[in-house]
């Protein structure tokens, strides 16, 4: 059921109606009906602006972008949440980036390290505490390969010199210590945190690493960039790349290590999955080390096929044949998946609201199952993301940037999608409204969804959610229509 | 004077990227673009214009340079 341009625009107007004049003007710029005729998304959606005070935004902070997204998954480093205890505690292990190793011995991803600032640290500064903490960490966890200092808001406010501490202690313990200036108040969303984290890798990991490394490279070395291994995503992707003959030198940063990161400047091609969070470092590597990068999409067989061929086109015939071999090998498997689920999902309408890449990347996977994405939006995208999204979405579908809690609910009430994919904060609201919901940040405790193996799980999960018998039990028996008429007859 | 990252796309066009401004456009025309000089006024796909002193020999892409708005 395709909406017409006029319907979509009327819906936006109707939803905006309740806002005061100024807020209405501001929010109107972030909502749009998709239009393929526009050559640039700038003409329809404004993005990466400060959220409107007074509304419920779904965004996070720069610290979340750095600690949670980019640095957090690097497993053999210890990431200190530097500042008061809350920021780290409430976000600990929420992202489900899987890894191998023995937690607390040689890997530390799900652990929470914090300097637990007290009043006295705010008044007198926390640099001494930080120094002591690094010593303690190195004593208690001697197998750590380095430490990153993730600044929370107060660090920037009181003006601590974490760079000086990092330099000093790095000499003392002989390991990398990376200070990251990702205080939560910087920027408008977690997006600036990604950028700051990328810059910290550039300045504190790459620059330091000038010594020639003993690295035997092959012509088929690649790095997976921007895959956080949610539920094992990066593993499901890596299998395909290796099967086609490539060698994955590094995973950024799901199940990744600091030494993989240091070795990345030796690869031949960088493969970017999440463009938003890691395009900065890829651009840097292109400029400094001459490594080209290519964006790819491993959601759903159509996109996987396109991406495998695109990646192979950067290599010789051996890899090109490898790509075809992989595509052929999994064809039977995906056809069986589509055959099994398509009839149960065909024609269902989906609304998405997620983070950096999924609002556009998963569209293909839904379409492979015969479903239609009727609305999509990003928490923290920039214009270049919307430029890439406009092409993927149907004409006149709804696009919403930094959607507010109220707008999202109203849109859903009007558009009545069959399935919503968004985050944990949205989940229970929509489930209580009786609408099937998948949490598309952490895959709702499932996954992986990347690659051919992931597609099978994706299809099963969507079916399991959408066709779950619980949705027909949402109305209690005494409120059901037929019961009412029966009750009336009895009277 | 924004610092601009320039890179050649697979289609041979040069993309003009300003991270701070969240601007990613392609260059549609360059005032001087021959075998020994590159630069002058550049026009982007959104119609805006930037200036850089012509340089010879032409730069190797990708690279980062400072442009003036005009
Ligand atoms: S905004 Fe500041 S205080 Fe809040 S979670 Fe982020 S870093 Fe912590």
XYZ file of C-alpha atoms in Angstrom, chain A residues 44-306:
263
model
C 13.973 17.704 2.217
C 15.537 16.742 5.579
C 17.699 18.739 7.934
C 19.870 16.594 10.168
C 22.633 16.704 12.775
C 21.080 19.644 14.593
C 20.563 20.184 18.296
C 17.456 18.417 19.581
C 14.565 20.660 20.483
C 14.437 21.378 24.238
C 11.325 19.973 25.834
C 10.732 17.011 23.544
C 11.674 13.383 24.134
C 14.655 12.656 21.951
C 16.017 9.154 21.564
C 19.647 10.246 21.103
C 22.695 9.513 23.229
C 25.785 11.560 24.069
C 29.331 11.796 22.677
C 30.601 9.591 25.492
C 28.158 6.897 24.357
C 29.479 7.221 20.808
C 33.069 6.766 21.884
C 32.926 4.464 24.927
C 29.949 2.444 23.797
C 30.388 2.254 20.059
C 33.930 2.717 18.811
C 36.262 1.921 21.722
C 34.137 -0.325 23.902
C 34.318 -3.455 21.727
C 38.148 -3.409 21.492
C 38.463 -6.354 23.777
C 42.014 -6.497 25.047
C 42.085 -2.896 26.220
C 40.598 -1.548 29.405
C 38.314 1.403 28.874
C 38.027 3.674 31.877
C 34.772 5.576 32.181
C 36.487 8.597 33.666
C 34.171 10.604 35.876
C 31.190 9.771 38.105
C 30.006 6.214 38.287
C 26.651 6.395 36.477
C 27.573 6.841 32.814
C 29.498 3.585 32.732
C 27.318 1.570 35.056
C 24.066 2.146 33.236
C 25.530 1.367 29.830
C 27.657 -1.611 30.776
C 27.412 -4.610 28.442
C 24.211 -3.362 26.853
C 25.361 -3.646 23.294
C 25.920 -7.363 22.943
C 29.129 -7.089 20.984
C 30.356 -10.659 21.205
C 33.976 -11.628 21.649
C 36.150 -14.621 22.425
C 38.494 -14.734 25.395
C 38.305 -15.026 29.153
C 36.640 -11.950 30.588
C 38.690 -10.349 33.333
C 41.850 -12.165 32.300
C 42.767 -11.255 28.741
C 39.581 -9.530 27.526
C 37.486 -6.911 29.285
C 34.601 -5.857 27.046
C 31.652 -6.447 29.356
C 33.397 -5.131 32.445
C 32.957 -1.622 33.756
C 35.958 0.369 34.911
C 35.257 3.788 36.371
C 37.185 6.354 38.351
C 34.013 6.975 40.394
C 34.404 10.736 40.899
C 33.433 12.176 44.272
C 33.024 15.787 45.297
C 36.687 16.060 46.245
C 37.772 14.948 42.758
C 35.628 17.634 41.187
C 37.075 20.281 43.507
C 40.740 19.258 43.436
C 40.869 17.521 40.045
C 41.035 13.832 39.282
C 44.423 13.456 37.608
C 46.074 11.866 40.637
C 43.258 9.414 40.969
C 43.614 8.526 37.298
C 47.326 7.862 37.662
C 46.704 5.629 40.615
C 43.975 3.858 38.739
C 46.224 3.032 35.778
C 48.774 1.483 38.160
C 46.076 -0.514 39.876
C 44.658 -1.730 36.583
C 48.010 -2.858 35.364
C 48.622 -4.723 38.572
C 45.241 -6.425 38.758
C 44.890 -7.160 35.034
C 48.436 -7.610 33.763
C 47.305 -9.068 30.426
C 45.646 -5.850 29.301
C 47.155 -4.436 26.104
C 46.428 -0.812 26.862
C 44.035 1.609 28.472
C 41.689 4.184 27.022
C 40.403 7.093 29.074
C 36.826 7.891 28.111
C 35.953 11.322 29.473
C 32.547 11.920 30.983
C 31.085 15.412 31.229
C 32.869 16.648 34.391
C 36.365 16.048 32.982
C 35.955 18.785 30.395
C 34.173 21.050 32.866
C 36.888 20.982 35.533
C 39.713 21.037 33.000
C 41.681 17.930 33.944
C 44.757 17.269 31.828
C 44.208 13.642 30.902
C 46.630 13.892 27.971
C 49.517 14.585 30.324
C 48.522 11.668 32.543
C 48.264 9.414 29.498
C 51.744 10.323 28.266
C 53.304 9.880 31.677
C 51.649 6.605 32.571
C 52.144 5.168 29.112
C 55.890 5.461 29.685
C 55.550 3.967 33.169
C 53.663 0.833 32.190
C 54.962 0.577 28.623
C 51.533 0.215 27.020
C 49.297 2.420 24.921
C 47.170 4.824 26.924
C 44.685 6.771 24.876
C 42.944 9.845 26.262
C 39.611 10.482 24.539
C 37.931 13.878 24.879
C 34.422 12.552 24.384
C 32.640 14.491 27.136
C 28.916 14.015 26.774
C 28.140 17.690 26.236
C 30.144 17.895 23.005
C 28.106 17.983 19.820
C 24.442 17.223 19.338
C 24.438 13.430 19.608
C 26.642 10.348 19.848
C 27.811 11.109 16.328
C 30.490 13.564 17.423
C 31.686 10.928 19.876
C 32.371 8.603 16.923
C 34.365 11.339 15.247
C 36.376 12.139 18.375
C 37.047 8.431 18.928
C 38.240 8.074 15.312
C 40.541 11.053 15.758
C 41.934 9.543 18.966
C 42.850 6.367 17.054
C 44.516 8.525 14.423
C 46.500 10.623 16.896
C 47.271 8.136 19.642
C 47.413 4.752 17.952
C 48.515 5.353 14.360
C 50.902 8.243 14.938
C 52.612 6.486 17.806
C 53.097 3.391 15.793
C 55.829 4.618 13.491
C 58.163 1.767 14.190
C 58.240 -0.655 11.284
C 56.220 -3.690 12.158
C 57.007 -7.216 11.300
C 54.056 -7.795 9.066
C 53.898 -10.110 6.106
C 51.213 -8.756 3.875
C 49.401 -10.546 1.082
C 47.663 -8.950 -1.905
C 44.305 -9.949 -0.406
C 44.440 -8.200 2.956
C 41.309 -6.332 3.998
C 39.933 -4.830 7.188
C 36.311 -4.963 8.301
C 35.521 -1.444 9.472
C 32.418 -0.452 11.405
C 31.120 -3.884 12.326
C 30.584 -4.190 16.064
C 29.842 -7.902 16.115
C 26.388 -7.481 17.607
C 25.215 -11.015 18.278
C 28.141 -12.238 16.153
C 27.570 -10.099 13.046
C 31.222 -9.628 12.213
C 31.862 -13.351 12.393
C 29.015 -14.045 9.964
C 30.504 -11.455 7.597
C 34.071 -12.596 7.967
C 33.195 -16.161 6.910
C 32.007 -14.905 3.528
C 35.035 -12.686 2.951
C 37.415 -15.466 3.838
C 35.561 -17.965 1.693
C 36.005 -15.727 -1.322
C 39.746 -15.682 -0.727
C 40.355 -12.462 1.211
C 42.321 -12.269 4.418
C 40.728 -10.229 7.212
C 43.533 -8.546 9.060
C 41.383 -6.539 11.425
C 37.888 -6.209 12.791
C 36.936 -2.657 13.767
C 35.962 -2.956 16.419
C 33.669 -5.898 17.324
C 35.834 -8.717 18.713
C 38.818 -6.556 17.723
C 42.146 -6.022 19.401
C 44.506 -3.087 19.585
C 47.138 -4.897 17.556
C 44.633 -5.481 14.728
C 43.977 -1.761 14.743
C 47.675 -0.999 14.610
C 48.150 -3.359 11.664
C 45.301 -1.940 9.599
C 47.476 0.585 7.699
C 48.987 -2.470 5.945
C 45.779 -3.660 4.276
C 44.874 -3.271 0.607
C 41.251 -2.279 1.018
C 39.069 -1.081 3.878
C 35.527 -2.451 3.909
C 33.115 -0.115 5.678
C 29.847 -1.397 7.032
C 28.859 1.418 9.371
C 29.762 4.481 7.375
C 28.573 6.937 9.996
C 30.804 5.873 12.850
C 34.019 5.083 11.014
C 34.180 6.968 7.727
C 36.544 9.486 9.339
C 39.325 7.010 10.016
C 38.837 5.366 6.626
C 39.222 8.709 4.902
C 42.329 9.324 6.955
C 43.830 5.976 5.989
C 43.054 6.663 2.348
C 44.866 9.972 2.486
C 47.810 8.952 4.612
C 48.435 5.351 3.560
C 46.668 5.296 0.177
C 44.194 2.593 1.197
C 40.941 2.861 -0.761
C 37.666 2.097 0.993
C 34.382 0.718 -0.133
C 30.995 0.691 1.568
C 29.150 -2.611 1.654
C 25.925 -4.029 2.985
C 25.572 -7.567 4.300
C 21.843 -7.549 5.111
C 19.746 -9.815 2.891
C 20.850 -11.857 -0.156
C 20.272 -9.145 -2.777
C 22.540 -6.661 -1.058
C 25.081 -9.297 -0.060
C 25.386 -10.373 -3.678
C 25.852 -6.791 -4.847
